[in-house]
Coordinates of C-alpha atoms and ligand atoms in Angstrom, one line a residue:
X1 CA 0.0 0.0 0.0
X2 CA 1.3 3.7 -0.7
X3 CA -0.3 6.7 1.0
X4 CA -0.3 9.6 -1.1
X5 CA -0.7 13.1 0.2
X6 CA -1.7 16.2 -1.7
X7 CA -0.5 19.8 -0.2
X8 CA -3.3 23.0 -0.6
X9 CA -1.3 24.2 -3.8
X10 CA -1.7 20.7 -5.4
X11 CA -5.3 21.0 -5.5
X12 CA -5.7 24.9 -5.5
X13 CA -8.2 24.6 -8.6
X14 CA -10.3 22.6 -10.5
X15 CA -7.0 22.0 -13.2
X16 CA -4.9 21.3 -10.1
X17 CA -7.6 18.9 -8.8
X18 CA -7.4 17.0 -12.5
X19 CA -3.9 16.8 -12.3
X20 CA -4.0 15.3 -9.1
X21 CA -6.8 12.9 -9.8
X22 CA -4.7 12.0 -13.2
X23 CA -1.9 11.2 -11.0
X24 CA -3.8 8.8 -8.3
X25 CA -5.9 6.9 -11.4
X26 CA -2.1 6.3 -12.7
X27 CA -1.5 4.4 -9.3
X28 CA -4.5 2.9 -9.0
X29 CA -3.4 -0.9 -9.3
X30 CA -2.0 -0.8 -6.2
X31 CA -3.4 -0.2 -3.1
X32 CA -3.8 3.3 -2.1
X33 CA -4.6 5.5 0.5
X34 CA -4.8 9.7 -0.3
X35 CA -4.3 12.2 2.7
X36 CA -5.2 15.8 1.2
X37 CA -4.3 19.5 2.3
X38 CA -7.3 22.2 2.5
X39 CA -7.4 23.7 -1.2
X40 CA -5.2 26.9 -1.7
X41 CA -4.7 28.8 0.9
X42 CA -8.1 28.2 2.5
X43 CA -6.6 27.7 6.1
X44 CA -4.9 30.8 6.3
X45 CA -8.4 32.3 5.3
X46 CA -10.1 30.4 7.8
X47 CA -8.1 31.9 10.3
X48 CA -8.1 35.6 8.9
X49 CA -11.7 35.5 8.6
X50 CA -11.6 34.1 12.7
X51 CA -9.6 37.3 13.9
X52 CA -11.8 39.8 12.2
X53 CA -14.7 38.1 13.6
X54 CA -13.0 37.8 16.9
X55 CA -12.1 41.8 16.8
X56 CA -16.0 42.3 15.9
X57 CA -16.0 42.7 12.7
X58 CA -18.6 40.1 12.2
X59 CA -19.8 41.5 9.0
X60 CA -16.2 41.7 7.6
X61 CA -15.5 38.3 8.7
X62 CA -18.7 36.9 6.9
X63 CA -17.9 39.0 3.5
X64 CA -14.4 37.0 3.5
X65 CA -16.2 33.7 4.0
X66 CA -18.3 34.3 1.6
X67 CA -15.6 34.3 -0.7
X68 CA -14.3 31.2 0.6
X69 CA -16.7 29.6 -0.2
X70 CA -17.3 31.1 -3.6
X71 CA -13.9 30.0 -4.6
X72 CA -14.8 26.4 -3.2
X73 CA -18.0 26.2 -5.4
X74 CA -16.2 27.9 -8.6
X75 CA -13.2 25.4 -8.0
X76 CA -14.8 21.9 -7.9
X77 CA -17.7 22.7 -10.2
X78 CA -16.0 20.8 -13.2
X79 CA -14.3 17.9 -11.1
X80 CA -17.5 16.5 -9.5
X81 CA -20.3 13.7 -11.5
X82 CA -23.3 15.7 -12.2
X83 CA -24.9 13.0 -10.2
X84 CA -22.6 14.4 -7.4
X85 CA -22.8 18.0 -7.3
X86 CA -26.5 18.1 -5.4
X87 CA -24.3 16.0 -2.6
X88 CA -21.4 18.5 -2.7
X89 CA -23.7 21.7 -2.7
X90 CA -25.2 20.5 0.6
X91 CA -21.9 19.9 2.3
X92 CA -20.9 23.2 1.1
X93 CA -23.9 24.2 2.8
X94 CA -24.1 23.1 5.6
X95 CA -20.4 23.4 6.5
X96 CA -20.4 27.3 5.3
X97 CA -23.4 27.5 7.5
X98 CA -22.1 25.9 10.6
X99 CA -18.8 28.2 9.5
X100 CA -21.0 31.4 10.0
X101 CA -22.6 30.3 13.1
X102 CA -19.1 29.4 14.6
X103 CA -18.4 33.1 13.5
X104 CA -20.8 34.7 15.5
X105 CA -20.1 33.1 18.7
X106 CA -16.4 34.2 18.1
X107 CA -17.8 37.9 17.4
X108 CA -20.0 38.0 20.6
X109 CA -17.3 36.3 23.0
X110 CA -14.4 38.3 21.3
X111 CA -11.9 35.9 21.2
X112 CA -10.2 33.1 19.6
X113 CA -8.8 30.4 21.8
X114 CA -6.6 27.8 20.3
X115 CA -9.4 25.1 21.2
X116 CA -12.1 27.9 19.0
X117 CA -8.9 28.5 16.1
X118 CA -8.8 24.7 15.6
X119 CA -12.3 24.1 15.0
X120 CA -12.6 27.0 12.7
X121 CA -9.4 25.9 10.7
X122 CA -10.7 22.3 10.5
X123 CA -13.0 22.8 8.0
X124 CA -10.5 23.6 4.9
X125 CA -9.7 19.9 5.3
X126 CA -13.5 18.4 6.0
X127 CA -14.2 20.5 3.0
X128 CA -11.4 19.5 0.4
X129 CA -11.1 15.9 1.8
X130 CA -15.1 15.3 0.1
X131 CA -14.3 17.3 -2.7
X132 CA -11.6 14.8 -3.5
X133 CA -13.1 11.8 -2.9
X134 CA -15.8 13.0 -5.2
X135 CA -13.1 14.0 -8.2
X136 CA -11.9 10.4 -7.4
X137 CA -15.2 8.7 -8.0
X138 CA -15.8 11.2 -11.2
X139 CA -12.6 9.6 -12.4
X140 CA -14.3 6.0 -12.0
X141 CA -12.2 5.4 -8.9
X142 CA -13.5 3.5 -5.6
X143 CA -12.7 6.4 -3.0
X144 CA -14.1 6.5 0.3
X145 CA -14.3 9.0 2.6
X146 CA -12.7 9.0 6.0
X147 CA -13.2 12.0 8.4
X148 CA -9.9 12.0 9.9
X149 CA -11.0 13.5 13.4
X150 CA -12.4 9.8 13.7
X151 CA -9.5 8.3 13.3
X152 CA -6.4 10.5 14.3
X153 CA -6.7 10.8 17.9
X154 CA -4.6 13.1 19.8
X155 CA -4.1 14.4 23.3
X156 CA -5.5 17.9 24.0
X157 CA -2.6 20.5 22.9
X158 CA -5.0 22.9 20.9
X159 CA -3.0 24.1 18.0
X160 CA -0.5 21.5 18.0
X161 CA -1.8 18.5 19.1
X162 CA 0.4 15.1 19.8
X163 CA -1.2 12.0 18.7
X164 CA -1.7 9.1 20.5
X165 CA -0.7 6.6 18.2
X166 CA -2.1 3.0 19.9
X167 CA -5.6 4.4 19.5
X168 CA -5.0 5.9 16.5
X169 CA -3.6 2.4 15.5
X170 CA -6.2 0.7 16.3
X171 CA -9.0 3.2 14.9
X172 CA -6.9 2.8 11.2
X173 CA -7.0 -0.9 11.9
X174 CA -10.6 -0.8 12.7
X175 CA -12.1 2.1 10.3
X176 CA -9.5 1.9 7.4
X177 CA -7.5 -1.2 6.5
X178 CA -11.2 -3.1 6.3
X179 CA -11.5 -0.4 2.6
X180 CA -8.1 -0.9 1.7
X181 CA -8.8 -4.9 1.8
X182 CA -11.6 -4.6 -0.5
X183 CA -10.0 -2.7 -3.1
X184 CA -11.0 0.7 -1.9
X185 CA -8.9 4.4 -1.7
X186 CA -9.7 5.8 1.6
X187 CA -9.4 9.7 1.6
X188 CA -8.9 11.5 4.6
X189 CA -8.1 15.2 5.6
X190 CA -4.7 15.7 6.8
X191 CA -3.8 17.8 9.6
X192 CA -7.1 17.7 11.7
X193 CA -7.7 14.8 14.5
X194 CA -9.8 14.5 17.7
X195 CA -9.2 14.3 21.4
X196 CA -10.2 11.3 23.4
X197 CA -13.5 13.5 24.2
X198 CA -14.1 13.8 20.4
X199 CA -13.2 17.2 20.4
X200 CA -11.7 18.5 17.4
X201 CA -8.0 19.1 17.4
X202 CA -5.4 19.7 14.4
X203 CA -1.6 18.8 14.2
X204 CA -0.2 22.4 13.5
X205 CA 0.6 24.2 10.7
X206 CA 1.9 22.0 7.7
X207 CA 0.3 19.1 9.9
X208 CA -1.0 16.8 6.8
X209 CA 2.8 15.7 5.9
X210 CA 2.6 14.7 9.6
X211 CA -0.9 12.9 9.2
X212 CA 0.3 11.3 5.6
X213 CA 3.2 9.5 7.6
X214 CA 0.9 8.8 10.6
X215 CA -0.9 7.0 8.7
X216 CA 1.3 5.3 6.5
X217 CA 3.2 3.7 10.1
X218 CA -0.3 2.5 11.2
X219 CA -1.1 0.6 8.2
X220 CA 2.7 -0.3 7.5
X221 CA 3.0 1.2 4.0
X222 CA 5.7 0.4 1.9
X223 CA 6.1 4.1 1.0
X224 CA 4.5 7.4 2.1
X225 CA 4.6 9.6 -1.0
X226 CA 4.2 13.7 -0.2
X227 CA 3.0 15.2 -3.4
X228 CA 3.8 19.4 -3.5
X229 CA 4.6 22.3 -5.8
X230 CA 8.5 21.8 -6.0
X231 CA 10.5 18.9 -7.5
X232 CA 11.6 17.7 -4.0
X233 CA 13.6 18.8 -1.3
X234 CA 15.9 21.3 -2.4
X235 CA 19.6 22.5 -1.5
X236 CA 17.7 25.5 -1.0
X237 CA 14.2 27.4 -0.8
X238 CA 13.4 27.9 -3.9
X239 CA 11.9 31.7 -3.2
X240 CA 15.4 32.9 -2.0
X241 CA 17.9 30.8 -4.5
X242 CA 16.6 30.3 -8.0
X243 CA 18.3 27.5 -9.1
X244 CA 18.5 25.4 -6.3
X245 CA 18.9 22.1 -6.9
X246 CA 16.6 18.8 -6.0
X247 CA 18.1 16.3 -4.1
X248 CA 18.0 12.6 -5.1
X249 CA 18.3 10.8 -1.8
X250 CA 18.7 11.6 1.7
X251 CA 18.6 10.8 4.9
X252 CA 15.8 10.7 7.5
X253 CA 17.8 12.3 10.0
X254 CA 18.8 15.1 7.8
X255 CA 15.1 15.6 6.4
X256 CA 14.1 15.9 10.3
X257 CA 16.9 18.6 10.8
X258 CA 16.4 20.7 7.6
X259 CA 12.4 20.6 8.6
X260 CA 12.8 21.3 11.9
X261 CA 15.2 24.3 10.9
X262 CA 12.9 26.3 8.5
X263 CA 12.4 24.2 5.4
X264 CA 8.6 24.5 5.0
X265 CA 8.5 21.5 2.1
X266 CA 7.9 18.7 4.8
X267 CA 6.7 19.3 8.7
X268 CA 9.4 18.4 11.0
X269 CA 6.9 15.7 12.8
X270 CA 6.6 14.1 9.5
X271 CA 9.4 11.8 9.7
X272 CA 9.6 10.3 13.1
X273 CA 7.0 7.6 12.5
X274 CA 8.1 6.8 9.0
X275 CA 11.7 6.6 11.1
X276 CA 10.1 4.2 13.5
X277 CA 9.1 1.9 10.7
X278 CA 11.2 2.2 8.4
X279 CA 8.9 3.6 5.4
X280 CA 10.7 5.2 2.5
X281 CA 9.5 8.9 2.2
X282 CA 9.5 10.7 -1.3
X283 CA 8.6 13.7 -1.9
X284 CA 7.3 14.9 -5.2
X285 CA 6.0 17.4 -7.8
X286 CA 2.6 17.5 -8.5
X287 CA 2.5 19.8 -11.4
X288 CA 5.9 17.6 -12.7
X289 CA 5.0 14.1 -11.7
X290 CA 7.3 12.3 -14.2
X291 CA 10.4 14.1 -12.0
X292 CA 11.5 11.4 -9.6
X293 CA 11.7 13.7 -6.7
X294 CA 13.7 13.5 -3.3
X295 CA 14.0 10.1 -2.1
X296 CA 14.2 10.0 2.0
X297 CA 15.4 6.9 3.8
X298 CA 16.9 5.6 6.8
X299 CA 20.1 4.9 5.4
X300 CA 22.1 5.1 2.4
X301 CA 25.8 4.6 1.2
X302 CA 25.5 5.8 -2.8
X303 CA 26.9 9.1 -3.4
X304 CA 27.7 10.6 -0.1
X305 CA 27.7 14.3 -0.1
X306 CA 29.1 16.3 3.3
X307 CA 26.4 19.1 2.8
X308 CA 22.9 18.6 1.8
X309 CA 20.8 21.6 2.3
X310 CA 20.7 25.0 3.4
X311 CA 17.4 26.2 6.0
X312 CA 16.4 29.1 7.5
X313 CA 14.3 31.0 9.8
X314 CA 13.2 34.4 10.2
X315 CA 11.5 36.2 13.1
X316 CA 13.7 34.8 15.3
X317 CA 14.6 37.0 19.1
X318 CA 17.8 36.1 20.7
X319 CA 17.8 36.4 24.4
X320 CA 21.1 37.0 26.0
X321 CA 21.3 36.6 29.8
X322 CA 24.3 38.0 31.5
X323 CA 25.2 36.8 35.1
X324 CA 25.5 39.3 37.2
X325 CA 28.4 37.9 38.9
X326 CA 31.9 37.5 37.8
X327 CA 31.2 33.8 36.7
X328 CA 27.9 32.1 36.2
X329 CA 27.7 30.3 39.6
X330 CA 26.5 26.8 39.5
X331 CA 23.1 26.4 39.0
X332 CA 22.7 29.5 36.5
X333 CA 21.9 27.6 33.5
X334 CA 18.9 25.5 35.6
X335 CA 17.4 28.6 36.8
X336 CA 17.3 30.3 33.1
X337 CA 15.8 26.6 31.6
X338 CA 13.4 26.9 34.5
X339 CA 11.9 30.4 33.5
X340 CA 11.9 29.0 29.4
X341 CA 10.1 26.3 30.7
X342 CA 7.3 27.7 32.6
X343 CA 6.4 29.7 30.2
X344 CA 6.7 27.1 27.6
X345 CA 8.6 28.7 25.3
X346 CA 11.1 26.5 23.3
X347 CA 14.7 27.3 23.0
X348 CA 16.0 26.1 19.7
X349 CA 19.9 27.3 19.8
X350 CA 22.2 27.9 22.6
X351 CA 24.9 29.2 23.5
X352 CA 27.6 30.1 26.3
X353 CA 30.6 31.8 27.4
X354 CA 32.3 32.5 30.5
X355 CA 30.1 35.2 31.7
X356 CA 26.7 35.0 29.3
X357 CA 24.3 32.6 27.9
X358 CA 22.6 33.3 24.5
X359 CA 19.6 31.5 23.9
X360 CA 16.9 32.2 20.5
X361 CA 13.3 31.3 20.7
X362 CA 10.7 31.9 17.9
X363 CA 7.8 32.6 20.1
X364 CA 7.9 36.4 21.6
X365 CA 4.3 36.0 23.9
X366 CA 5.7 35.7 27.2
X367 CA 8.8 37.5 26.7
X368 CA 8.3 40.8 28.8
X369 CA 7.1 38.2 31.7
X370 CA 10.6 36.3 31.1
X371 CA 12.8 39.2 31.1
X372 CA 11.5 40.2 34.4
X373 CA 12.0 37.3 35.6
X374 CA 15.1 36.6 34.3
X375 CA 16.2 39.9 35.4
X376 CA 16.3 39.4 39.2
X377 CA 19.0 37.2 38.7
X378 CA 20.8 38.8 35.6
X379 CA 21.4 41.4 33.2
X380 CA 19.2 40.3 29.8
X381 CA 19.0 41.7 26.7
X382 CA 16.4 41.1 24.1
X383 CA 17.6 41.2 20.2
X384 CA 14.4 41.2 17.8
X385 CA 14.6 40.7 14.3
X386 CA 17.1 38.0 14.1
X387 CA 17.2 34.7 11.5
X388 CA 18.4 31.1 12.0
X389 CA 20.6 29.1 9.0
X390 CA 21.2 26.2 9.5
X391 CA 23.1 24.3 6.9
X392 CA 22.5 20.3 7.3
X393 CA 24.3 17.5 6.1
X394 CA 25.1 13.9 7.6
X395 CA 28.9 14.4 7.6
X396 CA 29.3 17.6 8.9
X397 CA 30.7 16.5 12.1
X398 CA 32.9 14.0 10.3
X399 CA 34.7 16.7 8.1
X400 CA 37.3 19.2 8.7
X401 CA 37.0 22.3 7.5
X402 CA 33.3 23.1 6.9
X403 CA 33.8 25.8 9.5
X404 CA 36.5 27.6 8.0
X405 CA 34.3 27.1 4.5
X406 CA 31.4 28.9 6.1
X407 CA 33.3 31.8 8.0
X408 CA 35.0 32.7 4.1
X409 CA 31.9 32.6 2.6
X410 CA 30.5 34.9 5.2
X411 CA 33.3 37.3 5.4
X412 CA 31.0 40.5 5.0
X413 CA 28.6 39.0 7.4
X414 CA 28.1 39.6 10.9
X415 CA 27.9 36.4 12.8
X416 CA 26.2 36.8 16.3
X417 CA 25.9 32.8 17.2
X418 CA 27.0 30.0 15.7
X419 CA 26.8 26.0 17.1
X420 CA 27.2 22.9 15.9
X421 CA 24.0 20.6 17.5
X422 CA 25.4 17.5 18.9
X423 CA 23.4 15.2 16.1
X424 CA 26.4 16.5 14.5
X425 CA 24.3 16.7 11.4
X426 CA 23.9 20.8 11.4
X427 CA 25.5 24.1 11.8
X428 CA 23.8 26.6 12.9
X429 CA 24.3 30.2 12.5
X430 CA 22.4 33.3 13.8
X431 CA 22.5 36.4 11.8
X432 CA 20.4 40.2 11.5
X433 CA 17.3 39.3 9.5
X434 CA 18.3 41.3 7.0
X435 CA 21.2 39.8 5.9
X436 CA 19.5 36.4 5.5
X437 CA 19.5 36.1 1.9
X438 CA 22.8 37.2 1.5
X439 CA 24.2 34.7 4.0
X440 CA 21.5 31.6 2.4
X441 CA 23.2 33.0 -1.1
X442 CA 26.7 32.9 0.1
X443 CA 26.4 29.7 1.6
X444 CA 24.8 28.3 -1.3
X445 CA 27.4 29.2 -3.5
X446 CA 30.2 28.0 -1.5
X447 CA 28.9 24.3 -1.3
X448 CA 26.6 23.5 -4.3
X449 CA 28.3 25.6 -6.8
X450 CA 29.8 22.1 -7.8
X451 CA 28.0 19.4 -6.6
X452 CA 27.8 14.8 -6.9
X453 CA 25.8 14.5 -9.8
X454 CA 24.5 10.9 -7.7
X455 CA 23.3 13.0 -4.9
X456 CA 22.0 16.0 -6.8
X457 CA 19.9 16.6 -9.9
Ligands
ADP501 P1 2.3 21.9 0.5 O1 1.1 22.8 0.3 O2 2.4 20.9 -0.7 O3 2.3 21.3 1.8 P2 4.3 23.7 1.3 O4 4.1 25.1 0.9 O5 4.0 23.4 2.7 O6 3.5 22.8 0.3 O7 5.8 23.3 1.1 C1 6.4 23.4 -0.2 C2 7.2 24.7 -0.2 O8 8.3 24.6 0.7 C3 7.9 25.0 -1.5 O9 7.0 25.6 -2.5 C4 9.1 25.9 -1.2 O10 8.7 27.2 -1.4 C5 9.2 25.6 0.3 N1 10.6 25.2 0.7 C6 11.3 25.8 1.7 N2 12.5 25.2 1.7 C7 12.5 24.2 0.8 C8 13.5 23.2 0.4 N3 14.7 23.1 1.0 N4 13.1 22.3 -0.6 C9 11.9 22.4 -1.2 N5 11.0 23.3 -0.8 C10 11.3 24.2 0.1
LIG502 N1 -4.0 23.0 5.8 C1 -3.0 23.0 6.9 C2 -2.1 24.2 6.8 O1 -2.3 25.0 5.9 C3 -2.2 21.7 6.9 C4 -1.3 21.5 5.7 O2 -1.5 22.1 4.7 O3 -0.4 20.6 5.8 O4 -1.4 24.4 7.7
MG503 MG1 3.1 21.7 3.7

């Protein structure tokens, strides 16, 4: 069995939508199993449209999702069976109203909680995962649809959930392996899920990669195929370097790294059950489907290449805490963790001298509380507008020299931190956000400029 999943630019209109069907009817000898984005950019709407309602701007807010759900009815008029479309219209309906009603009760109480922001943004998946599964069965295919917050079960982090994957096990063994045994394609939403209580939850932004490979460990696919508007993974974002180049193969541990450092083309969950499992990850183009795309895997010897990819990450504050004594005294490292923690704010680089500990976080919320904090036991200073790059390959920390690489290539550039994370996989390098570019550019340059041809297309 593969599970194939669509992102919202795949199937952002009714030629996208053909493409994609074209591409699952060409699979279709095999078992299958399709996991699909919302269309477009619908949850980004969905959430736009929740803040102005949320401000009180209810009439605003039901304008916009009026257009929402214009461009849903526009979009999937041509893909759907005429015998279909009177179906389709009253999911449309009843969803949009439900939407509106959900809309007012955000307008009235005059906020959005991440529980509320979930439910809202849940809908871009209920409604594309049914517009798919109709396209499918336009095409003459068996699809089925799933609703995914009956199956994906996850514990009761609004926002970003964490699934619990026994009962999400046994729901897939229970509610979808019986279709896939009879020669069925199940189609499910990615990204949204449930609690234990049947609330509705969602697996963060970019959560269907996570959801595609979720599912594909559950039912023990042979490969879990992530279908997207690039060629692969990259040696670069494509919006910043133009050409970068597609990777043939990598690894799963540097796929987790470049994800989890910036590189939007998979979500970094997306690889720790295909890891567990051992299920081959490619990642494809859905607009280029002959390309082979980037091959991900747990290991492999052919064509070894020291650097792989180059990630980064903007909006980034560094926080630098300063002991107030001459030395940090024991225990100063624990008490600044302690602070981080409490207010649940992750830390994603570190690092330390004599005197000083410099720490970035993404996440600014609770930062005036933390500073105070922090400051009855130190001198802190705050430094917004800072990015992340991180360049990521599986030799790094078996080859001399890649520092001294990246310092010449950054001559002109103003390094403020750099570390090497003890996967030994990355470096990372913190630099003013606007010198990003020039540092992803510079980088680039240095290491791909000439580059294995078995490793890179
Ligand atoms: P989808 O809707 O298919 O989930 P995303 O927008 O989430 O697509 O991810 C694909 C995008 O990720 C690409 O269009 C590209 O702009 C961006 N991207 C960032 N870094 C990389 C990289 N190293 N390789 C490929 N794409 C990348
Ligand atoms: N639709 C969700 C989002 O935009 C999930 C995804 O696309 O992966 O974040
Ligand atoms: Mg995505």
């Amino acid at each position: 069995m593969i599970v194939m999943k669509f992102g919202g630019s795949s199937i952002e209109s009714a030629d996208a939508v053909q493409r994609v069907t074209g591409i699952i009817a060409g699979r279709a000898q095999r078992p299958l199993l399709v996991v699909v984005s919302a269309m477009g950019k619908t949850t980004d709407r969905l959430i736009e449209i929740g803040r102005t309602a949320a401000n009180g701007d209810i009439d605003g807010a039901l304008g916009k999702l009026n257009s929402l759900r214009e461009f849903h009815a526009v979009e999937t008029a041509s893909v759907v069976a005429p015998q279909a479309e009177a179906a389709l219209e009253k999911h449309f309906e009843d969803h949009f109203h439900e939407l509106a009603e959900l809309l007012r009760g955000l307008s009235i109480l005059g906020e959005l909680s991440a529980r509320s922001l979930d439910v809202l943004s849940s809908y871009g998946e209920r409604l594309s995962s049914v517009v798919i599964t109709e396209a499918l069965r336009a095409q003459g295919l068996a699809a089925e649809h799933i609703d995914s917050r009956e199956v994906i079960v996850t514990d009761d982090r609004f926002g970003e959930a964490s699934p619990l994957v026994d009962e999400t096990n046994a729901r897939l063994a229970r509610l979808v392996r019986p279709l896939i045994d009879t020669g069925r394609i199940p189609v499910m939403g990615g990204f949204i899920a449930s609690t234990m209580n049947g609330i509705t939850s969602t697996l963060g932004r970019g959560g269907s990669d996570f959801t595609a490979s979720l599912v594909g460990a559950g039912l023990t696919a042979e490969e879990i195929e992530i279908w997207t508007d690039v060629d692969g993974v990259l040696t670069a974002d494509p919006s910043l370097i133009s050409p970068a180049r597609r990777i043939r193969i990598m690894s799963f541990a540097e796929a987790s790294e470049l994800a989890y450092f910036g590189a939007r083309v998979l979500h970094p969950s997306t690889m720790l059950p295909a890891v567990r499992n051992n299920i081959p990850i490619r990642v494809l183009n859905s607009r280029n489907p002959e390309v082979e795309g980037t091959l991900i895997v747990a290991e492999h010897a052919e064509g070894q290449s020291i650097i792989k990819s180059i990630a980064y990450q903007e909006g980034i504050t560094v926080v630098e805490v300063r002991s107030t004594r001459m030395l940090m005294a024991h225990g100063f490292l624990a008490k600044i963790f302690e602070v981080f923690d409490r207010y649940e704010t992750s830390v994603d680089m570190v690092t330390t001298s004599e005197v000083s500990v410099s720490l970035t976080i993404d996440d600014t919320t609770h930062l005036p509380d933390m500073v105070q904090e922090l400051q009855e036991f130190a001198e802190v200073t705050p430094v917004s507008d800072q990015g992340i790059v991180c360049v990521v390959g599986d030799n790094i920390g078996y080859t001399p020299g890649i520092a001294a690489r990246i310092f010449q290539a950054l001559e002109q550039i103003n390094i403020r931190m750099i570390s090497q994370g003890a996967s030994r996989l990355n470096v990372s390098l913190v630099v003013d956000e606007k010198d990003l570019r020039r540092t992803v550019e510079a980088l680039h340059a240095t290491f791909f400029s000439q580059v294995n041809e078995k490793v890179f297309a």
